[in-house]
JSON list of C-alpha atoms in Angstrom, two decimals:
[
{"chain": "E", "resi": 1057, "resn": "MET", "atom": "CA", "xyz": [-54.42, -51.11, 23.27]},
{"chain": "E", "resi": 1058, "resn": "ILE", "atom": "CA", "xyz": [-56.11, -52.75, 26.49]},
{"chain": "E", "resi": 1059, "resn": "ARG", "atom": "CA", "xyz": [-59.14, -54.85, 25.23]},
{"chain": "E", "resi": 1060, "resn": "THR", "atom": "CA", "xyz": [-62.14, -55.19, 27.27]},
{"chain": "E", "resi": 1061, "resn": "VAL", "atom": "CA", "xyz": [-64.22, -58.39, 28.41]},
{"chain": "E", "resi": 1062, "resn": "LEU", "atom": "CA", "xyz": [-67.67, -57.61, 29.47]},
{"chain": "E", "resi": 1063, "resn": "VAL", "atom": "CA", "xyz": [-68.87, -60.22, 31.91]},
{"chain": "E", "resi": 1064, "resn": "VAL", "atom": "CA", "xyz": [-72.50, -61.03, 32.07]},
{"chain": "E", "resi": 1065, "resn": "GLU", "atom": "CA", "xyz": [-73.00, -62.82, 35.59]},
{"chain": "E", "resi": 1066, "resn": "ASP", "atom": "CA", "xyz": [-75.25, -62.76, 38.32]},
{"chain": "E", "resi": 1067, "resn": "ASN", "atom": "CA", "xyz": [-73.37, -64.48, 40.80]},
{"chain": "E", "resi": 1068, "resn": "LEU", "atom": "CA", "xyz": [-70.86, -61.71, 42.49]},
{"chain": "E", "resi": 1069, "resn": "VAL", "atom": "CA", "xyz": [-68.29, -64.08, 43.32]},
{"chain": "E", "resi": 1070, "resn": "ASN", "atom": "CA", "xyz": [-68.03, -65.81, 39.74]},
{"chain": "E", "resi": 1071, "resn": "TRP", "atom": "CA", "xyz": [-67.69, -61.97, 38.78]},
{"chain": "E", "resi": 1072, "resn": "LYS", "atom": "CA", "xyz": [-64.92, -61.20, 41.21]},
{"chain": "E", "resi": 1073, "resn": "VAL", "atom": "CA", "xyz": [-62.93, -64.06, 40.41]},
{"chain": "E", "resi": 1074, "resn": "PHE", "atom": "CA", "xyz": [-63.02, -63.62, 36.70]},
{"chain": "E", "resi": 1075, "resn": "GLU", "atom": "CA", "xyz": [-62.22, -60.00, 37.00]},
{"chain": "E", "resi": 1076, "resn": "ARG", "atom": "CA", "xyz": [-59.17, -61.14, 39.07]},
{"chain": "E", "resi": 1077, "resn": "ILE", "atom": "CA", "xyz": [-58.21, -63.74, 36.15]},
{"chain": "E", "resi": 1078, "resn": "LEU", "atom": "CA", "xyz": [-59.29, -61.43, 33.28]},
{"chain": "E", "resi": 1079, "resn": "THR", "atom": "CA", "xyz": [-56.96, -58.39, 35.04]},
{"chain": "E", "resi": 1080, "resn": "ARG", "atom": "CA", "xyz": [-53.90, -60.08, 36.66]},
{"chain": "E", "resi": 1081, "resn": "ARG", "atom": "CA", "xyz": [-53.39, -62.82, 34.02]},
{"chain": "E", "resi": 1082, "resn": "GLY", "atom": "CA", "xyz": [-54.63, -61.42, 31.22]},
{"chain": "E", "resi": 1083, "resn": "GLY", "atom": "CA", "xyz": [-54.18, -57.72, 31.31]},
{"chain": "E", "resi": 1084, "resn": "LEU", "atom": "CA", "xyz": [-57.57, -57.03, 30.22]},
{"chain": "E", "resi": 1085, "resn": "LEU", "atom": "CA", "xyz": [-60.18, -54.50, 31.70]},
{"chain": "E", "resi": 1086, "resn": "ALA", "atom": "CA", "xyz": [-63.36, -56.40, 32.59]},
{"chain": "E", "resi": 1087, "resn": "LYS", "atom": "CA", "xyz": [-66.83, -54.69, 33.13]},
{"chain": "E", "resi": 1088, "resn": "HIS", "atom": "CA", "xyz": [-69.29, -55.93, 34.48]},
{"chain": "E", "resi": 1089, "resn": "THR", "atom": "CA", "xyz": [-73.59, -56.48, 34.26]},
{"chain": "E", "resi": 1090, "resn": "GLU", "atom": "CA", "xyz": [-76.19, -58.42, 34.37]},
{"chain": "E", "resi": 1091, "resn": "ASP", "atom": "CA", "xyz": [-78.89, -55.65, 32.64]},
{"chain": "E", "resi": 1092, "resn": "VAL", "atom": "CA", "xyz": [-79.54, -56.60, 29.23]},
{"chain": "E", "resi": 1093, "resn": "GLU", "atom": "CA", "xyz": [-80.31, -53.51, 27.87]},
{"chain": "E", "resi": 1094, "resn": "THR", "atom": "CA", "xyz": [-76.93, -52.45, 29.25]},
{"chain": "E", "resi": 1095, "resn": "VAL", "atom": "CA", "xyz": [-75.44, -55.45, 27.78]},
{"chain": "E", "resi": 1096, "resn": "MET", "atom": "CA", "xyz": [-77.07, -54.33, 24.36]},
{"chain": "E", "resi": 1097, "resn": "GLN", "atom": "CA", "xyz": [-75.49, -50.91, 24.28]},
{"chain": "E", "resi": 1098, "resn": "MET", "atom": "CA", "xyz": [-72.05, -52.02, 25.12]},
{"chain": "E", "resi": 1099, "resn": "ALA", "atom": "CA", "xyz": [-72.49, -54.22, 21.99]},
{"chain": "E", "resi": 1100, "resn": "THR", "atom": "CA", "xyz": [-73.47, -51.95, 19.84]},
{"chain": "E", "resi": 1101, "resn": "ASN", "atom": "CA", "xyz": [-71.38, -48.82, 20.97]},
{"chain": "E", "resi": 1102, "resn": "LYS", "atom": "CA", "xyz": [-68.66, -51.13, 20.50]},
{"chain": "E", "resi": 1103, "resn": "GLN", "atom": "CA", "xyz": [-67.63, -50.94, 24.40]},
{"chain": "E", "resi": 1104, "resn": "ALA", "atom": "CA", "xyz": [-66.95, -54.39, 24.34]},
{"chain": "E", "resi": 1105, "resn": "ASP", "atom": "CA", "xyz": [-64.20, -56.67, 22.78]},
{"chain": "E", "resi": 1106, "resn": "LEU", "atom": "CA", "xyz": [-65.73, -59.94, 23.92]},
{"chain": "E", "resi": 1107, "resn": "ILE", "atom": "CA", "xyz": [-68.31, -60.64, 26.22]},
{"chain": "E", "resi": 1108, "resn": "LEU", "atom": "CA", "xyz": [-68.28, -63.68, 28.83]},
{"chain": "E", "resi": 1109, "resn": "MET", "atom": "CA", "xyz": [-71.89, -64.86, 29.17]},
{"chain": "E", "resi": 1110, "resn": "ASP", "atom": "CA", "xyz": [-73.15, -66.73, 31.99]},
{"chain": "E", "resi": 1111, "resn": "VAL", "atom": "CA", "xyz": [-76.01, -69.23, 30.48]},
{"chain": "E", "resi": 1112, "resn": "SER", "atom": "CA", "xyz": [-78.27, -69.03, 33.69]},
{"chain": "E", "resi": 1113, "resn": "LEU", "atom": "CA", "xyz": [-78.80, -65.67, 34.80]},
{"chain": "E", "resi": 1114, "resn": "THR", "atom": "CA", "xyz": [-81.72, -65.43, 37.45]},
{"chain": "E", "resi": 1115, "resn": "ASN", "atom": "CA", "xyz": [-82.00, -61.65, 37.46]},
{"chain": "E", "resi": 1116, "resn": "SER", "atom": "CA", "xyz": [-81.86, -60.59, 33.89]},
{"chain": "E", "resi": 1117, "resn": "TYR", "atom": "CA", "xyz": [-84.80, -59.61, 31.95]},
{"chain": "E", "resi": 1118, "resn": "TYR", "atom": "CA", "xyz": [-85.43, -58.16, 28.55]},
{"chain": "E", "resi": 1119, "resn": "ASP", "atom": "CA", "xyz": [-88.62, -56.59, 27.52]},
{"chain": "E", "resi": 1120, "resn": "GLY", "atom": "CA", "xyz": [-90.47, -57.35, 30.95]},
{"chain": "E", "resi": 1121, "resn": "LYS", "atom": "CA", "xyz": [-89.50, -61.08, 30.43]},
{"chain": "E", "resi": 1122, "resn": "ALA", "atom": "CA", "xyz": [-86.57, -62.76, 32.13]},
{"chain": "E", "resi": 1123, "resn": "VAL", "atom": "CA", "xyz": [-84.09, -64.08, 29.57]},
{"chain": "E", "resi": 1124, "resn": "ASP", "atom": "CA", "xyz": [-81.00, -66.23, 29.99]},
{"chain": "E", "resi": 1125, "resn": "GLY", "atom": "CA", "xyz": [-77.34, -66.19, 28.51]},
{"chain": "E", "resi": 1126, "resn": "ILE", "atom": "CA", "xyz": [-78.45, -68.21, 25.41]},
{"chain": "E", "resi": 1127, "resn": "GLU", "atom": "CA", "xyz": [-81.27, -65.51, 24.85]},
{"chain": "E", "resi": 1128, "resn": "ILE", "atom": "CA", "xyz": [-78.91, -62.60, 24.91]},
{"chain": "E", "resi": 1129, "resn": "THR", "atom": "CA", "xyz": [-76.76, -64.10, 22.66]},
{"chain": "E", "resi": 1130, "resn": "GLN", "atom": "CA", "xyz": [-79.42, -65.02, 19.71]},
{"chain": "E", "resi": 1131, "resn": "MET", "atom": "CA", "xyz": [-80.36, -61.38, 20.32]},
{"chain": "E", "resi": 1132, "resn": "LEU", "atom": "CA", "xyz": [-76.41, -60.42, 19.54]},
{"chain": "E", "resi": 1133, "resn": "LYS", "atom": "CA", "xyz": [-75.67, -63.02, 17.00]},
{"chain": "E", "resi": 1134, "resn": "ALA", "atom": "CA", "xyz": [-79.35, -61.34, 15.31]},
{"chain": "E", "resi": 1135, "resn": "ASN", "atom": "CA", "xyz": [-78.49, -58.09, 14.96]},
{"chain": "E", "resi": 1136, "resn": "PRO", "atom": "CA", "xyz": [-76.13, -57.29, 12.30]},
{"chain": "E", "resi": 1137, "resn": "GLU", "atom": "CA", "xyz": [-74.44, -54.42, 14.82]},
{"chain": "E", "resi": 1138, "resn": "THR", "atom": "CA", "xyz": [-73.07, -56.85, 17.03]},
{"chain": "E", "resi": 1139, "resn": "ALA", "atom": "CA", "xyz": [-73.42, -60.31, 15.31]},
{"chain": "E", "resi": 1140, "resn": "GLN", "atom": "CA", "xyz": [-69.44, -59.89, 15.00]},
{"chain": "E", "resi": 1141, "resn": "LEU", "atom": "CA", "xyz": [-68.70, -59.30, 18.65]},
{"chain": "E", "resi": 1142, "resn": "PRO", "atom": "CA", "xyz": [-67.16, -62.92, 20.16]},
{"chain": "E", "resi": 1143, "resn": "VAL", "atom": "CA", "xyz": [-69.25, -64.18, 22.59]},
{"chain": "E", "resi": 1144, "resn": "ILE", "atom": "CA", "xyz": [-68.05, -67.09, 25.11]},
{"chain": "E", "resi": 1145, "resn": "LEU", "atom": "CA", "xyz": [-70.79, -68.93, 27.20]},
{"chain": "E", "resi": 1146, "resn": "VAL", "atom": "CA", "xyz": [-69.41, -69.52, 30.59]},
{"chain": "E", "resi": 1147, "resn": "THR", "atom": "CA", "xyz": [-71.53, -72.24, 32.52]},
{"chain": "E", "resi": 1148, "resn": "ALA", "atom": "CA", "xyz": [-71.47, -74.99, 35.43]},
{"chain": "E", "resi": 1149, "resn": "ASN", "atom": "CA", "xyz": [-74.42, -77.02, 33.79]},
{"chain": "E", "resi": 1150, "resn": "ALA", "atom": "CA", "xyz": [-70.84, -78.68, 32.11]},
{"chain": "E", "resi": 1151, "resn": "ASN", "atom": "CA", "xyz": [-73.19, -82.20, 31.13]},
{"chain": "E", "resi": 1152, "resn": "THR", "atom": "CA", "xyz": [-71.96, -84.25, 28.09]},
{"chain": "E", "resi": 1153, "resn": "GLY", "atom": "CA", "xyz": [-73.70, -82.58, 24.72]},
{"chain": "E", "resi": 1154, "resn": "ASP", "atom": "CA", "xyz": [-74.32, -79.51, 26.76]},
{"chain": "E", "resi": 1155, "resn": "ARG", "atom": "CA", "xyz": [-71.22, -77.65, 24.79]},
{"chain": "E", "resi": 1156, "resn": "GLU", "atom": "CA", "xyz": [-72.87, -78.93, 21.33]},
{"chain": "E", "resi": 1157, "resn": "ASN", "atom": "CA", "xyz": [-76.51, -77.94, 22.15]},
{"chain": "E", "resi": 1158, "resn": "PHE", "atom": "CA", "xyz": [-75.82, -74.48, 24.01]},
{"chain": "E", "resi": 1159, "resn": "LEU", "atom": "CA", "xyz": [-73.24, -73.41, 20.95]},
{"chain": "E", "resi": 1160, "resn": "ALA", "atom": "CA", "xyz": [-76.02, -74.90, 18.53]},
{"chain": "E", "resi": 1161, "resn": "ARG", "atom": "CA", "xyz": [-79.00, -73.14, 20.26]},
{"chain": "E", "resi": 1162, "resn": "SER", "atom": "CA", "xyz": [-77.39, -69.83, 20.97]},
{"chain": "E", "resi": 1163, "resn": "GLY", "atom": "CA", "xyz": [-74.98, -69.07, 18.04]},
{"chain": "E", "resi": 1164, "resn": "ALA", "atom": "CA", "xyz": [-72.27, -68.05, 20.44]},
{"chain": "E", "resi": 1165, "resn": "ASP", "atom": "CA", "xyz": [-68.43, -68.56, 19.64]},
{"chain": "E", "resi": 1166, "resn": "ASP", "atom": "CA", "xyz": [-67.06, -70.76, 22.36]},
{"chain": "E", "resi": 1167, "resn": "TYR", "atom": "CA", "xyz": [-67.84, -72.55, 25.71]},
{"chain": "E", "resi": 1168, "resn": "ILE", "atom": "CA", "xyz": [-66.14, -72.57, 28.97]},
{"chain": "E", "resi": 1169, "resn": "PRO", "atom": "CA", "xyz": [-66.81, -74.81, 32.05]},
{"chain": "E", "resi": 1170, "resn": "LYS", "atom": "CA", "xyz": [-67.28, -73.39, 35.22]},
{"chain": "E", "resi": 1171, "resn": "PRO", "atom": "CA", "xyz": [-65.52, -73.52, 37.82]},
{"chain": "E", "resi": 1172, "resn": "ILE", "atom": "CA", "xyz": [-62.51, -72.38, 36.12]},
{"chain": "E", "resi": 1173, "resn": "VAL", "atom": "CA", "xyz": [-59.86, -74.34, 36.94]},
{"chain": "E", "resi": 1174, "resn": "ASP", "atom": "CA", "xyz": [-56.66, -73.30, 34.84]},
{"chain": "E", "resi": 1175, "resn": "HIS", "atom": "CA", "xyz": [-56.43, -69.63, 34.37]},
{"chain": "E", "resi": 1176, "resn": "LYS", "atom": "CA", "xyz": [-53.96, -69.72, 32.08]},
{"chain": "E", "resi": 1177, "resn": "ALA", "atom": "CA", "xyz": [-56.00, -71.78, 29.50]},
{"chain": "E", "resi": 1178, "resn": "PHE", "atom": "CA", "xyz": [-59.25, -69.34, 30.47]},
{"chain": "E", "resi": 1179, "resn": "VAL", "atom": "CA", "xyz": [-56.85, -66.20, 29.51]},
{"chain": "E", "resi": 1180, "resn": "GLU", "atom": "CA", "xyz": [-55.56, -68.01, 26.39]},
{"chain": "E", "resi": 1181, "resn": "GLN", "atom": "CA", "xyz": [-59.21, -69.00, 24.94]},
{"chain": "E", "resi": 1182, "resn": "ILE", "atom": "CA", "xyz": [-60.29, -65.74, 25.65]},
{"chain": "E", "resi": 1183, "resn": "LYS", "atom": "CA", "xyz": [-57.91, -64.28, 24.09]},
{"chain": "E", "resi": 1184, "resn": "SER", "atom": "CA", "xyz": [-57.79, -66.38, 21.11]},
{"chain": "E", "resi": 1185, "resn": "ARG", "atom": "CA", "xyz": [-61.64, -65.16, 20.16]},
{"chain": "E", "resi": 1186, "resn": "LEU", "atom": "CA", "xyz": [-60.64, -60.93, 20.52]},
{"chain": "E", "resi": 1187, "resn": "PRO", "atom": "CA", "xyz": [-60.70, -59.73, 17.12]},
{"chain": "E", "resi": 1188, "resn": "LEU", "atom": "CA", "xyz": [-57.26, -58.83, 16.07]},
{"chain": "E", "resi": 1189, "resn": "ASP", "atom": "CA", "xyz": [-56.25, -54.82, 15.68]},
{"chain": "E", "resi": 1190, "resn": "ASP", "atom": "CA", "xyz": [-58.06, -52.92, 12.74]}
]
């Protein structure tokens, strides 16, 4: 069974890099959206096994207001239907203390700084968070 990683990312260059690493290196299916409604639907309908969530999204709106990856993750984790779905934050804002701060605020399961340098470690980190087969 091929696992699906939903990449929530507003930079198409980053998305293409993630897609290439996830499919070629990881043997995973990668999907992309920055539409919050789509994220919620895919999560609720179990169409993703894991979400890679960019922290700073510039084009994402929910109920008419701009939201970032932290807020989307909070919504996913607050909903009993989607709370178990692993979410890994991805951000270029990798300053000291950011990891703990972002994880604490969002409820996300993990954190990966950009740019992705070690592709093998990136794939291993993602695979380690995938739920085991039922």
